[in-house]
PDB file of C-alpha atoms in Angstrom:
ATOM      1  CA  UNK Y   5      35.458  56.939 242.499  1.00  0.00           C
ATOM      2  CA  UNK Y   6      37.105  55.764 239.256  1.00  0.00           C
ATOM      3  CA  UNK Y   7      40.762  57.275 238.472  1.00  0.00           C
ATOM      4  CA  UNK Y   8      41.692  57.011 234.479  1.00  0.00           C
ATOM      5  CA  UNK Y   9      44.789  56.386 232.981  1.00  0.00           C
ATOM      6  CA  UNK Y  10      47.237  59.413 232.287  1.00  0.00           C
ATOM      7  CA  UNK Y  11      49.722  58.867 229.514  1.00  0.00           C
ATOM      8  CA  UNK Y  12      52.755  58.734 231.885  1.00  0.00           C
ATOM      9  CA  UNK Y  13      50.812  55.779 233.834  1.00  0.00           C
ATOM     10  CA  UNK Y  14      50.461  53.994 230.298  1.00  0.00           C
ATOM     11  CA  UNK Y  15      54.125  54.322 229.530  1.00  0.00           C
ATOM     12  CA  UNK Y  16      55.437  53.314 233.155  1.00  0.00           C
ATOM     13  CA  UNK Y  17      52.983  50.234 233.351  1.00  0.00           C
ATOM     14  CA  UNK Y  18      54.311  48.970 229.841  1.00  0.00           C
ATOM     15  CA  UNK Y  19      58.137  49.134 231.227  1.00  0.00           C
ATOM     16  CA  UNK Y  20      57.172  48.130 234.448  1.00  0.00           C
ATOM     17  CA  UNK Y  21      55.880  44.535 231.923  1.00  0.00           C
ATOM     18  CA  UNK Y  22      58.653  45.136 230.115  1.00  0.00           C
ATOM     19  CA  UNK Y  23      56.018  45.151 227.216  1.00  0.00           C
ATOM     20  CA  UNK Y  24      56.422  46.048 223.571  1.00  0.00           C
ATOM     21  CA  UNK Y  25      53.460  46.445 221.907  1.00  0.00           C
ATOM     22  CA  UNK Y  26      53.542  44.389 218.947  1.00  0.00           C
ATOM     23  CA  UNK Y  27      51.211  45.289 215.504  1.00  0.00           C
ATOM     24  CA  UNK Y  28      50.342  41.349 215.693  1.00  0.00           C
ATOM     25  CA  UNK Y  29      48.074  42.119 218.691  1.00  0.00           C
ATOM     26  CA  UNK Y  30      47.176  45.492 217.318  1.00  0.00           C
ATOM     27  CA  UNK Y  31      48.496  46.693 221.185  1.00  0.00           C
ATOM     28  CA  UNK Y  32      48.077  50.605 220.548  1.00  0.00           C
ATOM     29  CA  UNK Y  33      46.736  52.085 223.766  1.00  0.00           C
ATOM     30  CA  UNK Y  34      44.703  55.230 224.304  1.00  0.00           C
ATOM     31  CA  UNK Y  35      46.791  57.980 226.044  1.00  0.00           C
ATOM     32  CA  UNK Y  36      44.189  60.749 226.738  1.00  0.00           C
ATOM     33  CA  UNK Y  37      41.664  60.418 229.653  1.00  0.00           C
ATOM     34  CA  UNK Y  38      39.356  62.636 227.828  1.00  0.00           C
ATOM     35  CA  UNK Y  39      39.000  60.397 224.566  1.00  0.00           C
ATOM     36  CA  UNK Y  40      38.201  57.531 226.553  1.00  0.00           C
ATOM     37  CA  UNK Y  41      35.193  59.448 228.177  1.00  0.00           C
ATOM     38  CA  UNK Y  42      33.949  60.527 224.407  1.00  0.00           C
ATOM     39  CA  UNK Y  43      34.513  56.517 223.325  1.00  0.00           C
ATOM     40  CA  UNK Y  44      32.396  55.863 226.271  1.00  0.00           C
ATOM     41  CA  UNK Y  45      30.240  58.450 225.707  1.00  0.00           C
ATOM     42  CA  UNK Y  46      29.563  57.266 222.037  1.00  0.00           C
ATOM     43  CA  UNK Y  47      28.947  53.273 223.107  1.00  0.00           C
ATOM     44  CA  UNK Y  48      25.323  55.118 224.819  1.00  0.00           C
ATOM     45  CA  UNK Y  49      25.407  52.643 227.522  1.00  0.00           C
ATOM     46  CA  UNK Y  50      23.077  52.983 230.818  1.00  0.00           C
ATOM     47  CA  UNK Y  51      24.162  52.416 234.612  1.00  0.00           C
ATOM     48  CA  UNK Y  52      22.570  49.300 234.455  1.00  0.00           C
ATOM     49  CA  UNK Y  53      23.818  47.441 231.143  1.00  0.00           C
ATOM     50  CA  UNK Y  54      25.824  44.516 231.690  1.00  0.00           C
ATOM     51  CA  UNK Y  55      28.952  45.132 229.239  1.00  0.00           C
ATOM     52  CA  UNK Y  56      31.403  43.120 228.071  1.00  0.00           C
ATOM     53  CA  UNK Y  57      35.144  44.434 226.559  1.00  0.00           C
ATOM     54  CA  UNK Y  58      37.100  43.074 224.377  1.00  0.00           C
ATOM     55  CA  UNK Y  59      40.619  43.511 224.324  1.00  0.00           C
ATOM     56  CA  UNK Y  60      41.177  45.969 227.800  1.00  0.00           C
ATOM     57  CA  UNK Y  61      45.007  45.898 227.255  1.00  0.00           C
ATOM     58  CA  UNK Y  62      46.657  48.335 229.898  1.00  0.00           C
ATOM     59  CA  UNK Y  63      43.118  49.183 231.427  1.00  0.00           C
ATOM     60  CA  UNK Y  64      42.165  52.329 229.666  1.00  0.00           C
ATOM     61  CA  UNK Y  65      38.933  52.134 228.298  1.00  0.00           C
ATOM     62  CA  UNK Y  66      38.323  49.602 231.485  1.00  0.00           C
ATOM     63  CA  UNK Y  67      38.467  52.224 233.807  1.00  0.00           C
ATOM     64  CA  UNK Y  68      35.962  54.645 231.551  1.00  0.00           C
ATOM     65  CA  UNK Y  69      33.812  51.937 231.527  1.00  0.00           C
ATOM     66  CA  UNK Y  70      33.737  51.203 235.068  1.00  0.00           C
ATOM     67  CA  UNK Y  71      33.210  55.094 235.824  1.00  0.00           C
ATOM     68  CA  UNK Y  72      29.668  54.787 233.284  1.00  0.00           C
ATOM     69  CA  UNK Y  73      28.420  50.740 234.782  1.00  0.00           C
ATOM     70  CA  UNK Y  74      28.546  48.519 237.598  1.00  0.00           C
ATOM     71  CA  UNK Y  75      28.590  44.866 235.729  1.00  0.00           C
ATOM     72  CA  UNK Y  76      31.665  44.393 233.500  1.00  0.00           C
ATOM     73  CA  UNK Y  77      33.668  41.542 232.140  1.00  0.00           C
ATOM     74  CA  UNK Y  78      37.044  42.149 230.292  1.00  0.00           C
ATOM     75  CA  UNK Y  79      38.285  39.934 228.052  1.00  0.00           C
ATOM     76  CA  UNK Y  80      42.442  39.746 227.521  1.00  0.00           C
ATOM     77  CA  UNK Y  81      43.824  37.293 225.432  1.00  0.00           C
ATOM     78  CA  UNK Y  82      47.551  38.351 226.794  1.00  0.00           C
ATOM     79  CA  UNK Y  83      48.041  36.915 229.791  1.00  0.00           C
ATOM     80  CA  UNK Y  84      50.711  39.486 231.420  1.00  0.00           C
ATOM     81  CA  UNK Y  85      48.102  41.920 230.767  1.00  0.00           C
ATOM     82  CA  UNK Y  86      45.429  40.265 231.815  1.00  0.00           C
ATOM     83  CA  UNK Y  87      47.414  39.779 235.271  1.00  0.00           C
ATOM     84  CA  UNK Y  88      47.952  43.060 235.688  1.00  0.00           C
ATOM     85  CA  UNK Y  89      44.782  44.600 234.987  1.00  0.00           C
ATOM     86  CA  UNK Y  90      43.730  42.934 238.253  1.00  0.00           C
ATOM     87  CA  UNK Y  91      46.195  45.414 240.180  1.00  0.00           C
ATOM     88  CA  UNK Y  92      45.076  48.471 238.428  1.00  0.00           C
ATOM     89  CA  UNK Y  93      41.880  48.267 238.531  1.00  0.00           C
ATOM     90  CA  UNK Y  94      42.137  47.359 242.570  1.00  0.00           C
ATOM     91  CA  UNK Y  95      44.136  50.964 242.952  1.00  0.00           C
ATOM     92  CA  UNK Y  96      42.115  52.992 240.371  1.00  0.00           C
ATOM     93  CA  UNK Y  97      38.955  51.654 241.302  1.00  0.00           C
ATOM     94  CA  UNK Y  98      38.692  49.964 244.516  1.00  0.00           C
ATOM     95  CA  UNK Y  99      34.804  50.283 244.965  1.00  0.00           C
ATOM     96  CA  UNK Y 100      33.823  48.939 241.114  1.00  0.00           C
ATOM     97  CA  UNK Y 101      33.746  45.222 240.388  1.00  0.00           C
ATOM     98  CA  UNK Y 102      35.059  43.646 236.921  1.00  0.00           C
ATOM     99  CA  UNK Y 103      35.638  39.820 235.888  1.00  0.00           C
ATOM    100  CA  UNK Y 104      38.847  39.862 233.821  1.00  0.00           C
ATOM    101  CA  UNK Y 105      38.909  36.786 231.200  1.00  0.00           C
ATOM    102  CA  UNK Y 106      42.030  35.828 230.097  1.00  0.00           C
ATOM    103  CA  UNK Y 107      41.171  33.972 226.938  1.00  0.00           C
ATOM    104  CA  UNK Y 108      40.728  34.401 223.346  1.00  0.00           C
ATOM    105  CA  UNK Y 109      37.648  36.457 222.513  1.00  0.00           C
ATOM    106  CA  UNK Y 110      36.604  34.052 219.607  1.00  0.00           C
ATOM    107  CA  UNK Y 111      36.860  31.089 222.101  1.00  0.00           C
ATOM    108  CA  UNK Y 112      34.542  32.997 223.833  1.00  0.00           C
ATOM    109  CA  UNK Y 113      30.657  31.272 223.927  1.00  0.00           C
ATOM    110  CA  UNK Y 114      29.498  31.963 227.618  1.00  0.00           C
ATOM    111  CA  UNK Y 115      29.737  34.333 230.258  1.00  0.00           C
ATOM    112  CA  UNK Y 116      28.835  34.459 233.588  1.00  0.00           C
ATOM    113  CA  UNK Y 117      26.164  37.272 232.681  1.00  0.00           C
ATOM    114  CA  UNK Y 118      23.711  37.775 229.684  1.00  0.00           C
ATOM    115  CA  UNK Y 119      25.325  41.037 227.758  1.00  0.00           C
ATOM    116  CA  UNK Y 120      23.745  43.934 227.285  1.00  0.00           C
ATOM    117  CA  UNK Y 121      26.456  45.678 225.196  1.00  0.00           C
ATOM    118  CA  UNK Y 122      29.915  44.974 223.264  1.00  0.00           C
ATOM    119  CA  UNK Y 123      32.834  47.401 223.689  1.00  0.00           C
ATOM    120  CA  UNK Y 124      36.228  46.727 222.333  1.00  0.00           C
ATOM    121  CA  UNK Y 125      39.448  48.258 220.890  1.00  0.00           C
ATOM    122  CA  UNK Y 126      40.210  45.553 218.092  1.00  0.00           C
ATOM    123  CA  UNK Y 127      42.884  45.704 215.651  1.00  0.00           C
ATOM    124  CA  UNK Y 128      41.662  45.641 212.240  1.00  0.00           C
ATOM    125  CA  UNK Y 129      42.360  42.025 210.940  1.00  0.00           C
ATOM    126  CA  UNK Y 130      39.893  40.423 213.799  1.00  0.00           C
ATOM    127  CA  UNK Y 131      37.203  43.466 214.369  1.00  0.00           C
ATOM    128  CA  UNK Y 132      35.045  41.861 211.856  1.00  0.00           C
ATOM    129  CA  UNK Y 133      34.651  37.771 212.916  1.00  0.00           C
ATOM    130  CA  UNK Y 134      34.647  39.217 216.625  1.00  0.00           C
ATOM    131  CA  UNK Y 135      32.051  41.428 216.472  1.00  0.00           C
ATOM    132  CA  UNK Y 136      30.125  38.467 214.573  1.00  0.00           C
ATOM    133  CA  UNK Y 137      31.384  35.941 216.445  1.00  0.00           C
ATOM    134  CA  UNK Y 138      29.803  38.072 219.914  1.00  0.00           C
ATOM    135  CA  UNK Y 139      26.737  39.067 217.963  1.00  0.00           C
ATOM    136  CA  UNK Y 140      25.795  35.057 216.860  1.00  0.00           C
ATOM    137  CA  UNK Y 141      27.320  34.025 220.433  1.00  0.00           C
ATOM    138  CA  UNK Y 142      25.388  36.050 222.862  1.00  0.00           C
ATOM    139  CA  UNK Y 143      21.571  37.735 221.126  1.00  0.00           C
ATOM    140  CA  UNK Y 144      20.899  39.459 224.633  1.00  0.00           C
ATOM    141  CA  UNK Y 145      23.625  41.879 222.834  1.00  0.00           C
ATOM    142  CA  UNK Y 146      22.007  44.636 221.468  1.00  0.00           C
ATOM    143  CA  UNK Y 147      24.531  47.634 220.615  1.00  0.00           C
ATOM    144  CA  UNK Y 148      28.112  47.320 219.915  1.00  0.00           C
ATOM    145  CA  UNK Y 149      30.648  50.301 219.906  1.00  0.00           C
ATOM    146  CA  UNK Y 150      34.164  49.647 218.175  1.00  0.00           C
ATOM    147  CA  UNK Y 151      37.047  51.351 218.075  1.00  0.00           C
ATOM    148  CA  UNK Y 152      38.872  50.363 214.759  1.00  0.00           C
ATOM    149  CA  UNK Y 153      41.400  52.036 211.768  1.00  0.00           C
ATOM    150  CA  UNK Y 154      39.077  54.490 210.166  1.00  0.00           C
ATOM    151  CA  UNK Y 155      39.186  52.359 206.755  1.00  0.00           C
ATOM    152  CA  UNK Y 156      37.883  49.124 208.723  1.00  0.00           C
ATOM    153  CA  UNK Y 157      35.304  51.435 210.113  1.00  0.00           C
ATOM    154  CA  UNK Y 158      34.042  52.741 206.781  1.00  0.00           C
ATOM    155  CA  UNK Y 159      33.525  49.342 205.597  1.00  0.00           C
ATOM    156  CA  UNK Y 160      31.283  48.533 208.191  1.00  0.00           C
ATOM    157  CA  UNK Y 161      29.264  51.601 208.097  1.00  0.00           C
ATOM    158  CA  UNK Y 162      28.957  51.561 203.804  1.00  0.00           C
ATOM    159  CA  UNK Y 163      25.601  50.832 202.216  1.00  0.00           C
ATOM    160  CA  UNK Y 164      24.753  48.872 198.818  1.00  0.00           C
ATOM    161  CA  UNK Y 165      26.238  50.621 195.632  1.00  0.00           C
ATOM    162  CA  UNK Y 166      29.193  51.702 197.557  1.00  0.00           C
ATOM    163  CA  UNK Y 167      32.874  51.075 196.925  1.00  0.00           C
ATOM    164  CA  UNK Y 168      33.372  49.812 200.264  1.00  0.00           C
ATOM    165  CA  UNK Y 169      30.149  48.305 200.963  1.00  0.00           C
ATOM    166  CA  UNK Y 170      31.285  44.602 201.015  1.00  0.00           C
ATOM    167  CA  UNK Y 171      31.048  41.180 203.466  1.00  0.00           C
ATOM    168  CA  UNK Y 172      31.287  42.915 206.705  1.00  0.00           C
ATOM    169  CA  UNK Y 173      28.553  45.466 205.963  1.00  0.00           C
ATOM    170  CA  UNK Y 174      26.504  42.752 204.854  1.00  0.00           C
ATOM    171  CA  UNK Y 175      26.847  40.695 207.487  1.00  0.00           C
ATOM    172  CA  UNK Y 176      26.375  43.148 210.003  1.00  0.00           C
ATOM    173  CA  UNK Y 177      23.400  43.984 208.877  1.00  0.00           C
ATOM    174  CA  UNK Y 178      21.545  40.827 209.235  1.00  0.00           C
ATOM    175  CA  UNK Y 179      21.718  41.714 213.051  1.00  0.00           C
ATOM    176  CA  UNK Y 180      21.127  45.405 212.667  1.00  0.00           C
ATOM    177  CA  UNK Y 181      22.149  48.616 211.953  1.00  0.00           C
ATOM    178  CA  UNK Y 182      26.234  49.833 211.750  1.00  0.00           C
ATOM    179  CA  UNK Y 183      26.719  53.741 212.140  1.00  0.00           C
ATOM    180  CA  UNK Y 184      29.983  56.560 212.413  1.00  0.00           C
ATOM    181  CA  UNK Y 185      30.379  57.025 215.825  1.00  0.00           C
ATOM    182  CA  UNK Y 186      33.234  59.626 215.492  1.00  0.00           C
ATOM    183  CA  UNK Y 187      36.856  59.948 214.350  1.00  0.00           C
ATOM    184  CA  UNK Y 188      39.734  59.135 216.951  1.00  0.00           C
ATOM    185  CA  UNK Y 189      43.281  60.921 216.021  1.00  0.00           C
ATOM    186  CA  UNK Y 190      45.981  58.536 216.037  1.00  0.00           C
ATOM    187  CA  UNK Y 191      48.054  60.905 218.122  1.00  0.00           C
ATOM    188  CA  UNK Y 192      46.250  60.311 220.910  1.00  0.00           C
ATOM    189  CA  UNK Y 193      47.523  56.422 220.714  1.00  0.00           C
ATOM    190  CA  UNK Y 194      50.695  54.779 222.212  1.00  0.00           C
ATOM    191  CA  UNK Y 195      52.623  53.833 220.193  1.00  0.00           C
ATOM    192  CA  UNK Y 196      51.079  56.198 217.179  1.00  0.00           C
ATOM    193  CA  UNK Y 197      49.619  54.087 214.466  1.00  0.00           C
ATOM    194  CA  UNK Y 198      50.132  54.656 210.964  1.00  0.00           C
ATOM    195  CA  UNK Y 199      46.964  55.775 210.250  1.00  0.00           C
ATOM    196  CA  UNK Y 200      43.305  57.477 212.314  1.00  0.00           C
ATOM    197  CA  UNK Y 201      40.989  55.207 213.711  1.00  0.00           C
ATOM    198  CA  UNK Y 202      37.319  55.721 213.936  1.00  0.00           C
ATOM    199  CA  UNK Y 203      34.442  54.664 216.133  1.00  0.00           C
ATOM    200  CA  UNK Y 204      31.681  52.549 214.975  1.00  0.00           C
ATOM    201  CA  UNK Y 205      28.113  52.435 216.811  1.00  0.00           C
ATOM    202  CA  UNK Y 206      25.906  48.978 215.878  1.00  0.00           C
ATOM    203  CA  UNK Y 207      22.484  48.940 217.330  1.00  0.00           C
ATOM    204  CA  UNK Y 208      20.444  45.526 216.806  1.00  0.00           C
ATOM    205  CA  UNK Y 209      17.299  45.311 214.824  1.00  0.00           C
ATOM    206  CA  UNK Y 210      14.166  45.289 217.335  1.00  0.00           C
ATOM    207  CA  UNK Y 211      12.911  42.492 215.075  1.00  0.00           C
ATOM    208  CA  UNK Y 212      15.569  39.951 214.668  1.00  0.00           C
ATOM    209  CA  UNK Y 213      16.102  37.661 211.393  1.00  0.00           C
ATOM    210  CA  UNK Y 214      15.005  34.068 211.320  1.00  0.00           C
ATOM    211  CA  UNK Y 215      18.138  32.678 212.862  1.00  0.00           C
ATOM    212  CA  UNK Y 216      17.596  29.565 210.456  1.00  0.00           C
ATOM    213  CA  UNK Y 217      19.007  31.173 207.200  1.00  0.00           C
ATOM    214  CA  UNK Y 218      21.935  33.150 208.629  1.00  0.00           C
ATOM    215  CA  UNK Y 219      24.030  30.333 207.356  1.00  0.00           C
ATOM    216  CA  UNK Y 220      23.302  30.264 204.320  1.00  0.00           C
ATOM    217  CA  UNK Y 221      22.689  34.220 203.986  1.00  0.00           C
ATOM    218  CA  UNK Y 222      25.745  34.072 204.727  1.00  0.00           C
ATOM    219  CA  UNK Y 223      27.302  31.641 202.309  1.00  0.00           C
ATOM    220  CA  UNK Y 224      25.432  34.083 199.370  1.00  0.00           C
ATOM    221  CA  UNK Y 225      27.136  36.688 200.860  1.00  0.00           C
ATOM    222  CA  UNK Y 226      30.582  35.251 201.080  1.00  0.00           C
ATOM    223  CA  UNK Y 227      30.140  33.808 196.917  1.00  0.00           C
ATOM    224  CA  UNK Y 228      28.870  37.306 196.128  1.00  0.00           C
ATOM    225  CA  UNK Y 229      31.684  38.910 197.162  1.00  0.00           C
ATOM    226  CA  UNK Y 230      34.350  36.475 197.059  1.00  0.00           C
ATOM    227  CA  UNK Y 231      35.235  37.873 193.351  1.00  0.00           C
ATOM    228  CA  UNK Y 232      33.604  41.232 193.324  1.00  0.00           C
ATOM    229  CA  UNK Y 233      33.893  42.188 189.356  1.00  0.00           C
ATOM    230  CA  UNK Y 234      31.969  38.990 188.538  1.00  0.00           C
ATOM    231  CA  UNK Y 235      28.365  39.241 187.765  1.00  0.00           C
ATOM    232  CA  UNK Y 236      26.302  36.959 190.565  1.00  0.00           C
ATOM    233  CA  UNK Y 237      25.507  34.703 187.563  1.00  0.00           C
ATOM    234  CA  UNK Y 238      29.153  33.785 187.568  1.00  0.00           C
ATOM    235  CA  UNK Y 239      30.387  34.746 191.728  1.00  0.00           C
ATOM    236  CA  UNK Y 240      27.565  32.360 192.602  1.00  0.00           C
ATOM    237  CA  UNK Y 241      27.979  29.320 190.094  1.00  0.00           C
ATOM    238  CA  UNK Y 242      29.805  27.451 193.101  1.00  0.00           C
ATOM    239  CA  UNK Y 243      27.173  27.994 195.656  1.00  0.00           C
ATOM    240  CA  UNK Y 244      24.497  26.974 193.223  1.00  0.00           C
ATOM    241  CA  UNK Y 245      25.922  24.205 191.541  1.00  0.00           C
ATOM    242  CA  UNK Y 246      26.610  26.167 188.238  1.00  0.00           C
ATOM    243  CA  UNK Y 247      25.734  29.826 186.272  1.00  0.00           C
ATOM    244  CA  UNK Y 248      22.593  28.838 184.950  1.00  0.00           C
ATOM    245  CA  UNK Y 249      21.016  27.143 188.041  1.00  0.00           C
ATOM    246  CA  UNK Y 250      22.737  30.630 189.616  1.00  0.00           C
ATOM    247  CA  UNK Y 251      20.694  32.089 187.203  1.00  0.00           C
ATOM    248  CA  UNK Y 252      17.395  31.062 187.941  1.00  0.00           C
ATOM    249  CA  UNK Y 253      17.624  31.200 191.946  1.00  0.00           C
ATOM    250  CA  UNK Y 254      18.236  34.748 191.037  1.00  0.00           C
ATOM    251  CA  UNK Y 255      15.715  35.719 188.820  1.00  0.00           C
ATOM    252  CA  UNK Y 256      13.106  33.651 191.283  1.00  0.00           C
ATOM    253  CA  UNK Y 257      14.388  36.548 193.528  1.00  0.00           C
ATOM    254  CA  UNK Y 258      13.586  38.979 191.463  1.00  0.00           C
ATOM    255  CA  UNK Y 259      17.643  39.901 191.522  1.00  0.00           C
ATOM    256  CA  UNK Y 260      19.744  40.679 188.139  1.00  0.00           C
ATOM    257  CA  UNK Y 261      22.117  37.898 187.330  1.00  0.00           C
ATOM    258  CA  UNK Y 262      24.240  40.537 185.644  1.00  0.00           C
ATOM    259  CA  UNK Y 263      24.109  42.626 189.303  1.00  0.00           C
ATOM    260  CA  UNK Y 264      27.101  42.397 191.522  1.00  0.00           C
ATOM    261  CA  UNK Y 265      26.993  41.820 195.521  1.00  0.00           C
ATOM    262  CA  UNK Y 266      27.486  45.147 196.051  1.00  0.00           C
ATOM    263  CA  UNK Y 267      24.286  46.436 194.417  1.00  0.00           C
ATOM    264  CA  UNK Y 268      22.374  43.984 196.845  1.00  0.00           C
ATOM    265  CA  UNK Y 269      20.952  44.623 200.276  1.00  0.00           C
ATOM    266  CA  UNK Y 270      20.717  42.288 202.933  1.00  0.00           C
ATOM    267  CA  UNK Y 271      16.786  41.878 202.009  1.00  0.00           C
ATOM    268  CA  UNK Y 272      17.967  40.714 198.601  1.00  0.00           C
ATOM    269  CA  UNK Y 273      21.063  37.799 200.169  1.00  0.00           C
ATOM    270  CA  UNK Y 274      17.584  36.766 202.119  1.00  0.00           C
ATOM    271  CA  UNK Y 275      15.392  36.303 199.369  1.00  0.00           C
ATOM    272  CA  UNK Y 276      18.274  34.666 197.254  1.00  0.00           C
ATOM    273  CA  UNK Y 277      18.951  32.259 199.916  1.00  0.00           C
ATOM    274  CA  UNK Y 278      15.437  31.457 200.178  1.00  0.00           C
ATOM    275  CA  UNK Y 279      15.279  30.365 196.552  1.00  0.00           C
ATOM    276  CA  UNK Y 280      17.774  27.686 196.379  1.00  0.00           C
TER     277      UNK Y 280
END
């Protein structure tokens, strides 16, 4: 039997650390049992997936987790925290097993188990090179569900042509497919956030990219975007030595060199890659 977190447990455990949640760590914790059962819900994990959370904080989601899967590891890169977590999850859930990791998630390039699935409340300036960094580190991953600030969360989901659609939702889709999991209020957060925060649901591609070009996929992708009103003939003059040698790697793709990255798919960064 798992016991979750009320909000008066949250509130007593962070005076009983004397801890202030700073923005720097992006430490807002979930208050309401019942929206960490939907975040849960959403990640569409089985009994038997081997999961791995980033960022458990206070224990929260931890607990939700443990109620859904036996194998767990929960990675805290705040050491009071991850001390304490130990304790609570002992009294809330004596019978469930979960390696706590107190280390820096992007650090992070072996486990003690192959994971199945990524979970993690991430503030929004590392959600992106984590989520990367996991997907690159560990391939047996093959779904990721993030809890992020809803405009984080719609550049991850956002397809070519639109205003958001950028790096991360390029990236991301090397490995597979980003989707809206849901909208989380921030009022059921503590302390309350400025703004809503929104869950994101990544399921791998069944047929995986040659791992080969991901680099430099990836170095098209950064050029592309790195000044987004230039044309590619002029954003990708660096990577390609200059516009007109950007030029013809381009048209060998069969890509504009008056386009912009955000009218390309991840299918086009391949084939421009390919060309140089």
């Amino acid at each position: 039997m798992v016991e979750l977190l009320g909000a008066g447990e949250i509130r007593s455990l962070a005076s009983e650390l004397d801890l202030r949640p700073t923005k720097k760590l992006g430490q807002n914790f979930v208050i309401d049992p019942n929206t960490i059962r939907k975040i849960v819900a959403a990640a569409q994990l089985s009994p038997t997936d081997k999961v791995v959370e980033i960022g458990p904080g206070l224990g929260s989601l931890t607990l939700g987790l443990l109620e859904k899967v036996d194998q767990l590891i929960a990675i805290e890169f705040d050491q009071k925290l991850a001390v304490r977590l130990a304790s609570t999850l002992k009294q809330k859930a004596p019978q469930k097993s979960c390696q706590i990791l107190h280390a820096d998630a992007m650090n992070v390039t072996q486990l003690d188990f192959e994971p199945d699935a990524l979970v993690a409340n991430l503030p929004y300036n590392i959600s992106v090179p984590v989520i990367l960094h996991f997907l690159e580190s560990f391939p047996s991953i093959s779904k990721v569900l993030v809890l992020v600030q809803a405009e984080v969360a719609a550049r991850l989901v956002a397809g070519p042509g639109s205003k958001t659609y950028g790096s991360p939702s390029a990236k991301l889709a090397w490995y597979g497919k980003a989707s809206a999991a849901g909208v989380v209020s921030r009022s059921i957060f503590w302390p309350v956030p400025n703004v809503d925060s929104a869950l994101v649901y990544f399921q791998k591609s069944s047929t995986p990219l040659q791992t080969s070009l991901r680099a430099e996929v990836f170095r098209v992708i950064d050029g592309a975007f790195a000044q987004r009103r230039k044309t590619l003939r002029q954003a990708l003059s660096g990577w390609a030595g200059s516009p007109d040698q950007a030029e013809q790697i381009l048209v060998k793709a069969g890509v504009s060199p008056q386009a912009r990255g955000e009218d390309l798919s991840i299918d086009d960064f391949i084939e421009v890659a390919k060309q140089k």
